[in-house]
Amino acid sequence: ALANGLVLVVTFIADIVLEAKVLESAMSASAPLAQLKRASCLSQGDGYDTIALLEDRSSSIVALSVISLAVAGCGFLADIGSVYLEWKGSEEQDKFKHLVVFVAFVGSLIELCLGVYDFLVN
């Protein structure tokens, strides 16, 4: 059980690092998109609409990344707590350990749902 907890800790760390990179990339793209939109150099055809759509998607990606980072952070902390309680091995803390494992599971489930939603929408 301790090894399983450590595997989940590593996956949450990877998720946090990757979400931070997505957030940084989306935030760095928003300024150039806003400048292109204000410049009105793409006023012919669908150019302006495309830039407006890209700007909207960029802000949507930023919002989802912030939410995902928060959920991954909570899941990471819950997994750290779970690993610690498993390592300590106290019977008095079994109820707390089940709660911590449940929080980590719910965090993983929310992360999965957010990832699928983000994939389908963006």
Coordinates of C-alpha atoms in Angstrom, one line a residue:
A1 CA 0.0 0.0 0.0
L2 CA 2.9 2.3 0.7
A3 CA 4.3 1.8 -2.8
N4 CA 0.8 2.6 -4.3
G5 CA 0.7 5.8 -2.3
L6 CA 4.1 6.8 -3.6
V7 CA 3.1 6.1 -7.2
L8 CA 0.1 8.5 -6.7
V9 CA 2.3 11.1 -5.2
V10 CA 4.6 11.0 -8.3
T11 CA 1.6 11.2 -10.6
F12 CA 0.3 14.3 -8.8
I13 CA 3.7 15.9 -9.0
A14 CA 3.9 15.2 -12.7
D15 CA 0.4 16.6 -13.1
I16 CA 1.3 19.8 -11.1
V17 CA 4.4 20.3 -13.3
L18 CA 2.6 19.8 -16.5
E19 CA -0.3 22.0 -15.6
A20 CA 2.1 24.7 -14.5
K21 CA 3.7 24.5 -18.0
V22 CA 0.3 24.7 -19.7
L23 CA -0.7 27.7 -17.6
E24 CA 2.6 29.4 -18.4
S25 CA 2.2 28.8 -22.1
A26 CA -1.4 29.9 -22.2
M27 CA -0.6 33.1 -20.2
S28 CA 2.3 33.9 -22.5
A29 CA 0.1 33.5 -25.6
S30 CA -2.7 35.9 -24.3
A31 CA -0.7 39.1 -24.6
P32 CA 0.4 38.6 -28.3
L33 CA -3.2 37.6 -29.1
A34 CA -4.6 40.7 -27.5
Q35 CA -2.1 42.8 -29.5
L36 CA -3.1 41.2 -32.7
K37 CA -6.7 41.8 -32.0
R38 CA -6.2 45.5 -31.1
A39 CA -4.0 46.0 -34.2
S40 CA -7.0 45.2 -36.5
C41 CA -4.6 44.0 -39.1
L42 CA -6.6 40.8 -39.6
S43 CA -9.9 42.6 -40.4
Q44 CA -10.4 40.8 -43.8
G45 CA -12.4 37.6 -43.9
D46 CA -12.4 35.5 -40.7
G47 CA -9.1 36.7 -39.4
Y48 CA -10.5 38.9 -36.6
D49 CA -13.0 36.1 -35.5
T50 CA -10.2 33.6 -35.4
I51 CA -8.0 35.8 -33.2
A52 CA -11.0 36.5 -30.9
L53 CA -11.7 32.7 -30.7
L54 CA -8.0 32.0 -29.9
E55 CA -8.0 34.7 -27.2
D56 CA -11.2 33.2 -25.7
R57 CA -9.7 29.7 -25.8
S58 CA -6.5 30.9 -24.2
S59 CA -8.4 32.5 -21.3
S60 CA -10.4 29.3 -20.9
I61 CA -7.2 27.2 -20.8
V62 CA -5.8 29.5 -18.1
A63 CA -9.0 29.2 -16.0
L64 CA -9.0 25.4 -16.3
S65 CA -5.3 25.2 -15.5
V66 CA -5.7 27.2 -12.3
I67 CA -8.5 24.9 -11.2
S68 CA -6.5 21.8 -12.1
L69 CA -3.5 23.1 -10.3
A70 CA -5.6 23.6 -7.2
V71 CA -7.2 20.2 -7.3
A72 CA -3.8 18.5 -8.0
G73 CA -2.3 20.4 -5.1
C74 CA -5.0 19.1 -2.8
G75 CA -4.6 15.6 -4.1
F76 CA -0.9 15.8 -3.7
L77 CA -1.2 16.9 -0.1
A78 CA -3.8 14.2 0.6
D79 CA -1.5 11.5 -0.9
I80 CA 1.4 12.8 1.2
G81 CA -0.8 12.5 4.2
S82 CA -1.8 9.0 3.2
V83 CA 1.8 7.8 2.6
Y84 CA 2.8 9.3 6.0
L85 CA -0.1 7.6 7.8
E86 CA 0.7 4.3 6.1
W87 CA 4.4 4.6 7.0
K88 CA 3.6 5.5 10.6
G89 CA 1.2 2.5 10.9
S90 CA -0.9 3.7 13.8
E91 CA -4.3 1.9 14.3
E92 CA -5.7 5.0 16.0
Q93 CA -5.4 7.0 12.7
D94 CA -7.2 4.5 10.5
K95 CA -10.3 6.6 10.2
F96 CA -8.3 9.6 9.3
K97 CA -6.3 7.6 6.8
H98 CA -9.5 6.5 5.0
L99 CA -10.6 10.1 4.8
V100 CA -7.2 11.2 3.3
V101 CA -7.3 8.3 0.8
F102 CA -10.9 9.3 -0.2
V103 CA -9.8 12.9 -0.7
A104 CA -6.9 11.8 -2.9
F105 CA -9.3 9.5 -4.9
V106 CA -11.8 12.4 -5.4
G107 CA -9.0 14.6 -6.5
S108 CA -7.9 12.1 -9.1
L109 CA -11.5 11.7 -10.3
I110 CA -11.9 15.5 -10.6
E111 CA -8.6 15.8 -12.4
L112 CA -9.8 13.1 -14.9
C113 CA -13.1 14.9 -15.5
L114 CA -11.3 18.3 -16.0
G115 CA -8.9 16.7 -18.4
V116 CA -11.6 15.1 -20.5
Y117 CA -13.6 18.4 -20.4
D118 CA -10.6 20.4 -21.4
F119 CA -9.8 18.0 -24.2
L120 CA -13.3 18.1 -25.6
V121 CA -13.8 21.9 -25.3
N122 CA -10.4 23.2 -26.2

